[in-house]
PDB file of C-alpha atoms in Angstrom:
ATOM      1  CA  UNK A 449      10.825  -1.835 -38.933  1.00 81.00           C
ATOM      2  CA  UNK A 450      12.060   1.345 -37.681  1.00 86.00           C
ATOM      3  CA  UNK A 451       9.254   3.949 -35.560  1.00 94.00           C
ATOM      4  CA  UNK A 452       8.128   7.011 -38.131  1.00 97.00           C
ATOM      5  CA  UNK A 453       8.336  10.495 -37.586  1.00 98.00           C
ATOM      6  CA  UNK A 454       6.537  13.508 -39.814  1.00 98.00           C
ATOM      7  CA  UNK A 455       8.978  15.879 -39.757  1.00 98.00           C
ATOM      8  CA  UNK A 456       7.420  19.516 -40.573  1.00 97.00           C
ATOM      9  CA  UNK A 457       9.246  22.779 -41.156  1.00 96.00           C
ATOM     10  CA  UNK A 458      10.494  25.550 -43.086  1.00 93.00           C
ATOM     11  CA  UNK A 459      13.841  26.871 -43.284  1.00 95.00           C
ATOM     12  CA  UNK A 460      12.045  30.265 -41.936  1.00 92.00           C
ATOM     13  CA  UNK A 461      11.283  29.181 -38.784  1.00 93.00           C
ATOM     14  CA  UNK A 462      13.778  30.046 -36.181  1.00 95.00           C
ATOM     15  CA  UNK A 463      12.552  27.159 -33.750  1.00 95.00           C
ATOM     16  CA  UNK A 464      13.083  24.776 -36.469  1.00 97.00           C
ATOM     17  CA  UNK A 465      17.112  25.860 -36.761  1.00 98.00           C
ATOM     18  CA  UNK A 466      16.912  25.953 -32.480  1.00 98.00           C
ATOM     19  CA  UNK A 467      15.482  22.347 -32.747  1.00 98.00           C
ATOM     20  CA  UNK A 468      17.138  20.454 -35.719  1.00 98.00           C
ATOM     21  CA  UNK A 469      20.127  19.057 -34.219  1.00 97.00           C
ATOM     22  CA  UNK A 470      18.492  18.063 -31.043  1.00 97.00           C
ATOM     23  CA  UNK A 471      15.728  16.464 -33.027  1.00 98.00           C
ATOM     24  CA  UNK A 472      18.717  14.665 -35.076  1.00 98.00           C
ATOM     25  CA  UNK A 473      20.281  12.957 -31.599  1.00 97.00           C
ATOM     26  CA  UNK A 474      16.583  12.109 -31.074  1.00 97.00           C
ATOM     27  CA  UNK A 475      16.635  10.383 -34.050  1.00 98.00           C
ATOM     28  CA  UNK A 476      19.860   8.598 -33.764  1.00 97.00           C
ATOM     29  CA  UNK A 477      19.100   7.385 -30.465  1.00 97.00           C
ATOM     30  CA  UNK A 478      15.752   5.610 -31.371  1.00 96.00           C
ATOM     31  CA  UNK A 479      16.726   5.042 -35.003  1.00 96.00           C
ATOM     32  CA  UNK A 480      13.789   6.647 -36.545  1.00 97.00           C
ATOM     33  CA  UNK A 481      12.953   7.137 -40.271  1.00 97.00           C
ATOM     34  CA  UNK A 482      12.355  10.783 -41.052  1.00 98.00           C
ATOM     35  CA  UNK A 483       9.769  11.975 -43.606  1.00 98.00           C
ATOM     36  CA  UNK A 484      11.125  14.951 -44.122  1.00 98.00           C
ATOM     37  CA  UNK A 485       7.579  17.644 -45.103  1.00 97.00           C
ATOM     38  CA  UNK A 486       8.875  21.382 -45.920  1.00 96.00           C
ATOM     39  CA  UNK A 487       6.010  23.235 -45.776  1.00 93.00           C
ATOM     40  CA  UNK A 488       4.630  27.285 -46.637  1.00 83.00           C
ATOM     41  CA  UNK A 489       3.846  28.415 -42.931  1.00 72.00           C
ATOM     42  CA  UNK A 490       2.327  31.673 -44.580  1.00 64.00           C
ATOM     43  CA  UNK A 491      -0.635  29.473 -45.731  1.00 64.00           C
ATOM     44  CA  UNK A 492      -0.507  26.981 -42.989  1.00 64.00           C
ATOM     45  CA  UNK A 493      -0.889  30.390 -40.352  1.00 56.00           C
ATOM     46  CA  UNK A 494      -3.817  31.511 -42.415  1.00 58.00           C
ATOM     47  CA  UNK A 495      -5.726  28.504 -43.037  1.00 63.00           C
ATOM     48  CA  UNK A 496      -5.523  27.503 -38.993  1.00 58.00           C
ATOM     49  CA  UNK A 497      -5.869  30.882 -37.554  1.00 52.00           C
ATOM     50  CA  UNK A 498      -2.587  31.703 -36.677  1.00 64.00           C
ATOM     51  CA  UNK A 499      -0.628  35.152 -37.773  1.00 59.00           C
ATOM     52  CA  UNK A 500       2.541  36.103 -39.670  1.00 71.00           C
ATOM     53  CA  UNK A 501       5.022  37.899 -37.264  1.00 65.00           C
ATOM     54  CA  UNK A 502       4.568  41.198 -37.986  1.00 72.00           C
ATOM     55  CA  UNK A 503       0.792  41.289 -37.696  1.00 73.00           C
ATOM     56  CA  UNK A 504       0.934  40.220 -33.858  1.00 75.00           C
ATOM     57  CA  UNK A 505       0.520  42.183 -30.740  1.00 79.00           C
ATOM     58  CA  UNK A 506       3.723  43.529 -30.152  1.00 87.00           C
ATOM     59  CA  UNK A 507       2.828  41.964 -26.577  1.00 92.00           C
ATOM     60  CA  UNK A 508       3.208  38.780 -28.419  1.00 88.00           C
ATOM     61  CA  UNK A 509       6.542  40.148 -30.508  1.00 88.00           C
ATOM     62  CA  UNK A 510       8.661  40.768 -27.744  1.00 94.00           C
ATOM     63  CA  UNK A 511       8.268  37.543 -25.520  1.00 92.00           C
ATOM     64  CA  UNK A 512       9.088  35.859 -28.863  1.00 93.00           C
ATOM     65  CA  UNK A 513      12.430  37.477 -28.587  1.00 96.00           C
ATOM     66  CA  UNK A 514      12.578  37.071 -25.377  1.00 97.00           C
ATOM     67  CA  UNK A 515      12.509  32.818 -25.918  1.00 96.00           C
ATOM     68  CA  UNK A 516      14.308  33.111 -29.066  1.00 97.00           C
ATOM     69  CA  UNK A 517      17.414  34.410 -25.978  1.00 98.00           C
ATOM     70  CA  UNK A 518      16.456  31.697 -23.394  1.00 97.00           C
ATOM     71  CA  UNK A 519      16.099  28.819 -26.544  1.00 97.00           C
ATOM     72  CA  UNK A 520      19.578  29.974 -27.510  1.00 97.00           C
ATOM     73  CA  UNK A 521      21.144  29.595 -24.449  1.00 97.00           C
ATOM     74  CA  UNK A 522      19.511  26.480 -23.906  1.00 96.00           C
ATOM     75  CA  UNK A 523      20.397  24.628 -27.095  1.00 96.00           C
ATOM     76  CA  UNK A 524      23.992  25.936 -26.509  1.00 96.00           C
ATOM     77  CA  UNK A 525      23.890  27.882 -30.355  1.00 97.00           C
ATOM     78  CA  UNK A 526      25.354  31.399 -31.358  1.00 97.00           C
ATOM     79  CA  UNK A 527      22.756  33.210 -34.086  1.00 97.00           C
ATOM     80  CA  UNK A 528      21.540  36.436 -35.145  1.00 97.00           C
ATOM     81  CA  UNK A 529      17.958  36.722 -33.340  1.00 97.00           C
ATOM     82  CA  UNK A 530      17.223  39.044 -36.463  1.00 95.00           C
ATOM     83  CA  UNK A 531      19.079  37.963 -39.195  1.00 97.00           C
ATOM     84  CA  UNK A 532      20.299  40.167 -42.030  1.00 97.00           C
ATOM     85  CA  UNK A 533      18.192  38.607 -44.682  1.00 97.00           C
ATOM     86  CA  UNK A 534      15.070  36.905 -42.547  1.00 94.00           C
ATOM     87  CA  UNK A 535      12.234  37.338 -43.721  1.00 92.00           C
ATOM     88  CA  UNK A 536      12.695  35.735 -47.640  1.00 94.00           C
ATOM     89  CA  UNK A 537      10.711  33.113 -49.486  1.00 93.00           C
ATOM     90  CA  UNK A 538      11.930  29.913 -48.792  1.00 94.00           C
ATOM     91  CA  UNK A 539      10.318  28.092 -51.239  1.00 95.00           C
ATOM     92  CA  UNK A 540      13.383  27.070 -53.201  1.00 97.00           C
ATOM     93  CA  UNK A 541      15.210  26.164 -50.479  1.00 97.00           C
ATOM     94  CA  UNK A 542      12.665  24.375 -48.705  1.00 96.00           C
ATOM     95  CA  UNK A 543      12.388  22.603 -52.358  1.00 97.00           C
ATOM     96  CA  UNK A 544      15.881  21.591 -52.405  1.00 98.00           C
ATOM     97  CA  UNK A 545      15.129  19.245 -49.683  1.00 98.00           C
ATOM     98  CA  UNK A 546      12.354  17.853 -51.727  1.00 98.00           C
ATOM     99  CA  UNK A 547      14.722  17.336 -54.718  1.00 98.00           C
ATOM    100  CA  UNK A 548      17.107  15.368 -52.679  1.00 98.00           C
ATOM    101  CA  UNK A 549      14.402  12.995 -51.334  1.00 98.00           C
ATOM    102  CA  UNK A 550      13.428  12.449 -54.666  1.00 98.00           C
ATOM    103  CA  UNK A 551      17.037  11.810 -56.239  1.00 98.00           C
ATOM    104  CA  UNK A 552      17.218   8.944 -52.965  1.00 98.00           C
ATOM    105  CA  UNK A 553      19.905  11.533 -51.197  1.00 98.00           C
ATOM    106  CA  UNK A 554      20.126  12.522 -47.292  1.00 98.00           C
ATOM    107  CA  UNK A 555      19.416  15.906 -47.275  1.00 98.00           C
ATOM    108  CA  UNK A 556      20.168  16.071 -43.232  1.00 98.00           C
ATOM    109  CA  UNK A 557      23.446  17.653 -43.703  1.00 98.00           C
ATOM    110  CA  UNK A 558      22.183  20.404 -46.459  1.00 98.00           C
ATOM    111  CA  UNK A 559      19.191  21.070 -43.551  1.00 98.00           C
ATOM    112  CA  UNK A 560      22.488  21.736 -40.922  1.00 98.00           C
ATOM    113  CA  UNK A 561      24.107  24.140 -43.456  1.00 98.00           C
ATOM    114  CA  UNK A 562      21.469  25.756 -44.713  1.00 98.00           C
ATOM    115  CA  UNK A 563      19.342  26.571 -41.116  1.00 98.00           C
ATOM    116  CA  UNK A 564      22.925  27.747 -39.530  1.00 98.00           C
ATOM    117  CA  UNK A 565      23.798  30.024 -43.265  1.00 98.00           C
ATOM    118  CA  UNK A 566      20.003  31.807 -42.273  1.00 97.00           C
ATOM    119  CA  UNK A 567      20.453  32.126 -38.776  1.00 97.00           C
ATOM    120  CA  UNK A 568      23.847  32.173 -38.249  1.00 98.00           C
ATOM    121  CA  UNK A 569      25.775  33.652 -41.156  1.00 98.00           C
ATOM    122  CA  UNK A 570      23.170  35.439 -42.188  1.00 98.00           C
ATOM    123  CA  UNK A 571      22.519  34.970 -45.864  1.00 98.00           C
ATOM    124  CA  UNK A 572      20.373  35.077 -48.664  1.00 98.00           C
ATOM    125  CA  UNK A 573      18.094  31.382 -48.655  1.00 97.00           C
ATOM    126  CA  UNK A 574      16.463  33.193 -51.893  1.00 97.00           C
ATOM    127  CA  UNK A 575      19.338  33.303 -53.838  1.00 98.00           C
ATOM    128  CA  UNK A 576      20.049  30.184 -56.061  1.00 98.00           C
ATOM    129  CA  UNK A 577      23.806  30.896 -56.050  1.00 98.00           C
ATOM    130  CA  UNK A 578      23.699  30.679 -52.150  1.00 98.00           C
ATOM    131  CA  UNK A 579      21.015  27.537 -51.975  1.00 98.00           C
ATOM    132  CA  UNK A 580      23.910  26.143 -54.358  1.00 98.00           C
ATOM    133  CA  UNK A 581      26.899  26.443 -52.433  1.00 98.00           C
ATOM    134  CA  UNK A 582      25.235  25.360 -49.329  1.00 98.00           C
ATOM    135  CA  UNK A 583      24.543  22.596 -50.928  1.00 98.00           C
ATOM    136  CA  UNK A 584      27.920  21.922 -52.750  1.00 98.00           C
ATOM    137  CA  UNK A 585      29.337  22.520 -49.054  1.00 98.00           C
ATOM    138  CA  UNK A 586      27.092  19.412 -47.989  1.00 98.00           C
ATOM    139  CA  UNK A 587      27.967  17.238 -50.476  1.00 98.00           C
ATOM    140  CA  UNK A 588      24.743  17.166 -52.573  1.00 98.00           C
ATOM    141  CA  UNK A 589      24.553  18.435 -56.400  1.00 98.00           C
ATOM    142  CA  UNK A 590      23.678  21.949 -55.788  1.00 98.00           C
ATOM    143  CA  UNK A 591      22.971  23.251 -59.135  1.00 98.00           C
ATOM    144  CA  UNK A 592      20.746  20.228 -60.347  1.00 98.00           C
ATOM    145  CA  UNK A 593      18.750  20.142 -57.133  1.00 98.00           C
ATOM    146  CA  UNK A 594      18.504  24.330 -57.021  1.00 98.00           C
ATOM    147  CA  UNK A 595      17.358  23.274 -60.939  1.00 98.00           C
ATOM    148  CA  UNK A 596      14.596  20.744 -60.481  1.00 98.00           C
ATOM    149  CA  UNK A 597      13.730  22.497 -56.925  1.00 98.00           C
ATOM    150  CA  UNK A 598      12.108  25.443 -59.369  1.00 97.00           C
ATOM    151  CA  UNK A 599       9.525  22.416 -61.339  1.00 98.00           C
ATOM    152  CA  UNK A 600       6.304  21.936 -61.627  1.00 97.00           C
ATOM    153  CA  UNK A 601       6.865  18.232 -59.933  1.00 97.00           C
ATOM    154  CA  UNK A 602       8.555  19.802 -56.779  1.00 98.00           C
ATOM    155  CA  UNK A 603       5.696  22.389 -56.383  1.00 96.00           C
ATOM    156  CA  UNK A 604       2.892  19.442 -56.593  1.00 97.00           C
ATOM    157  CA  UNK A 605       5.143  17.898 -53.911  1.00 97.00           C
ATOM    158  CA  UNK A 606       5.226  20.936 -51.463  1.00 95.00           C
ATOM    159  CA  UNK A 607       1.939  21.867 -52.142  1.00 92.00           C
ATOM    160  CA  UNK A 608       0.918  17.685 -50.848  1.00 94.00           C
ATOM    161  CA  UNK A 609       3.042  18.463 -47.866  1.00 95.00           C
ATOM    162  CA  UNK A 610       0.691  21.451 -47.190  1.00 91.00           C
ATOM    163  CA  UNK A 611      -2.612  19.373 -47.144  1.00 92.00           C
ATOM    164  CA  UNK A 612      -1.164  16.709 -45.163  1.00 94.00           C
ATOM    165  CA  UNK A 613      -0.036  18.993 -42.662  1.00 93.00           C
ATOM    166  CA  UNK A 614      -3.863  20.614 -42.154  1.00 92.00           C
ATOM    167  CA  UNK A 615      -5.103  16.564 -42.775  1.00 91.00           C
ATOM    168  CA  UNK A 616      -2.165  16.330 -39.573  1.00 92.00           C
ATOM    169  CA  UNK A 617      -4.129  19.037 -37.418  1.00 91.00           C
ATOM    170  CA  UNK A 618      -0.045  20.569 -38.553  1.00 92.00           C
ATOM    171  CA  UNK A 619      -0.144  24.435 -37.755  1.00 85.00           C
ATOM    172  CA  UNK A 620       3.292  26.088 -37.515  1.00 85.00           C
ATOM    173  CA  UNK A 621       7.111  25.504 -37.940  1.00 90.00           C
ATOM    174  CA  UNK A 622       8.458  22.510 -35.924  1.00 96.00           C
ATOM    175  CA  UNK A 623       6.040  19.803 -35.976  1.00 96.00           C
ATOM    176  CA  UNK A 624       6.782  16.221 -35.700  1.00 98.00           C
ATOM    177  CA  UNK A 625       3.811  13.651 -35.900  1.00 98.00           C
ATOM    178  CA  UNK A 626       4.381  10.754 -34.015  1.00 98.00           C
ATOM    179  CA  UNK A 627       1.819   7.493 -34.689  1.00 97.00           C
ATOM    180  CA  UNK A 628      -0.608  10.249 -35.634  1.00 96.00           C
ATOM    181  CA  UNK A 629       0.248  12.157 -32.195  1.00 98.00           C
ATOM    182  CA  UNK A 630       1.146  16.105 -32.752  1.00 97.00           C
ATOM    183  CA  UNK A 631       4.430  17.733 -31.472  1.00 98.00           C
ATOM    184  CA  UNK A 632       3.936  21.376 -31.958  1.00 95.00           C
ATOM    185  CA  UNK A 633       7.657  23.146 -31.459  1.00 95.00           C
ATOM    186  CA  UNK A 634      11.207  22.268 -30.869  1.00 97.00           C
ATOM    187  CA  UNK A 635      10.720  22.409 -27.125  1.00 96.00           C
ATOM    188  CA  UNK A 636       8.490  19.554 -27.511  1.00 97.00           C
ATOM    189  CA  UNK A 637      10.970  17.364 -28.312  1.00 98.00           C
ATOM    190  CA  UNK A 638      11.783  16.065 -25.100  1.00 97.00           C
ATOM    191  CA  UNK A 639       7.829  14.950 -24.660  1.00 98.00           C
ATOM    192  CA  UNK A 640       8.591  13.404 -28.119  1.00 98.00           C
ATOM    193  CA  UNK A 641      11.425  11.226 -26.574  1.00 98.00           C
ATOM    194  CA  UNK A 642       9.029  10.176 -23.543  1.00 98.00           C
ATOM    195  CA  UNK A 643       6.592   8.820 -25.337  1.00 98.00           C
ATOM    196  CA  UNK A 644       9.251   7.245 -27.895  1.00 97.00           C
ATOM    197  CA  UNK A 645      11.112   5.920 -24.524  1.00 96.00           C
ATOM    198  CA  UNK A 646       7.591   4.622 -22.822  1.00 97.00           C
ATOM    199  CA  UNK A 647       6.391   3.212 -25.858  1.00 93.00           C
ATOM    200  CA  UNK A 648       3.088   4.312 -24.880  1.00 95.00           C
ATOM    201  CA  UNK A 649      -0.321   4.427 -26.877  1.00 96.00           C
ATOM    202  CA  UNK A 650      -0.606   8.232 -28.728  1.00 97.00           C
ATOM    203  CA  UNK A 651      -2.740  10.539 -27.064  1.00 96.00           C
ATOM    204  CA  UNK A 652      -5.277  12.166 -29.086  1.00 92.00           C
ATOM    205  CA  UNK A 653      -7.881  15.050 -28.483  1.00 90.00           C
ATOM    206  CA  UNK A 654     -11.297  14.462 -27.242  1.00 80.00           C
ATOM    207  CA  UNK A 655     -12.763  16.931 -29.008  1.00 75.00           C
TER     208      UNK A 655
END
């Protein structure tokens, strides 16, 4: 049976756009099975002590944009390091993904799109129309996923994805959880492959 990866994120998170496709070659390469876990970071920030942006030191603020610059150069992508329409609630679009798992679709190619139309193009993730057409674009049903994204059953869903992640020790926006082990950030993905290449035992905390 293929290894298992928890794969955490939002499409908010700027690190998890920087990340995705790297984490998809990752994938490929060790033929992994994703569980894909969109998550709220808003509650997942508050619940393990961490902040939203805007209530940081702006000590804090600028060296984010100063790695957002060095994590763009390094991943080789083109985006807006402050998009047109970032912040926004990405609940339905985070619950599109959810849809698609459910309906036994690959949502990888809808997470492409949709991370590159927020960071790249610059639109509206908030705006059904727009979570549609990405969709559409990736060859998934947009309008009946955008549809049952908005239920009560995709909610219950996200909202499980939200306890697992604090049952996870999960805290932000990448995380993948390897055999229990915590990757916190795209540019933890190359520790990720190590211990994927070594095949070693997971490391866990000691306190």
């Amino acid at each position: 049976m293929p290894r298992q990866v928890d794969y955490y994120f939002s499409f908010q998170s700027p690190w998890a756009y920087i990340g995705h496709n790297f984490f998809r070659d990752l994938v490929s390469t060790y033929d992994l099975k994703v569980n894909h876990k969109p998550v709220v970071l808003v509650d997942l920030f508050s619940e393990t002590g961490g902040l939203p942006l805007m209530k940081r030191h702006p000590v804090r603020q600028r060296y984010r944009m100063v790695e957002l610059q060095r994590w763009r150069d390094k991943r080789g992508l083109k985006f807006h390091l402050q998009p047109a329409n970032w912040p926004f609630n990405a609940r339905l679009a985070d619950g599109v993904v959810i849809a698609a798992l459910e309906a036994g679709l690959d949502p990888d190619r809808y997470l492409r799109r949709a991370f590159a139309g927020v960071w790249e193009d610059q639109l509206n993730l908030a705006d059904p129309a727009t979570i549609v057409q990405l969709a559409d674009e990736s060859g998934l049903p947009g309008r009946r996923l955008v549809e049952r994204s908005q239920s009560e059953e995709i909610s219950a869903v996200y909202e499980q994805n939200r306890q697992d992640a604090l049952a996870s020790d999960v805290f932000g926006s990448p995380v993948y959880v390897l055999d229990g082990e915590v990757f916190w950030g795209q540019d933890r993905i190359e520790l990720l492959a190590d211990a994927l290449k070594s095949g070693r035992a997971p490391y866990r905390s000691q306190v």
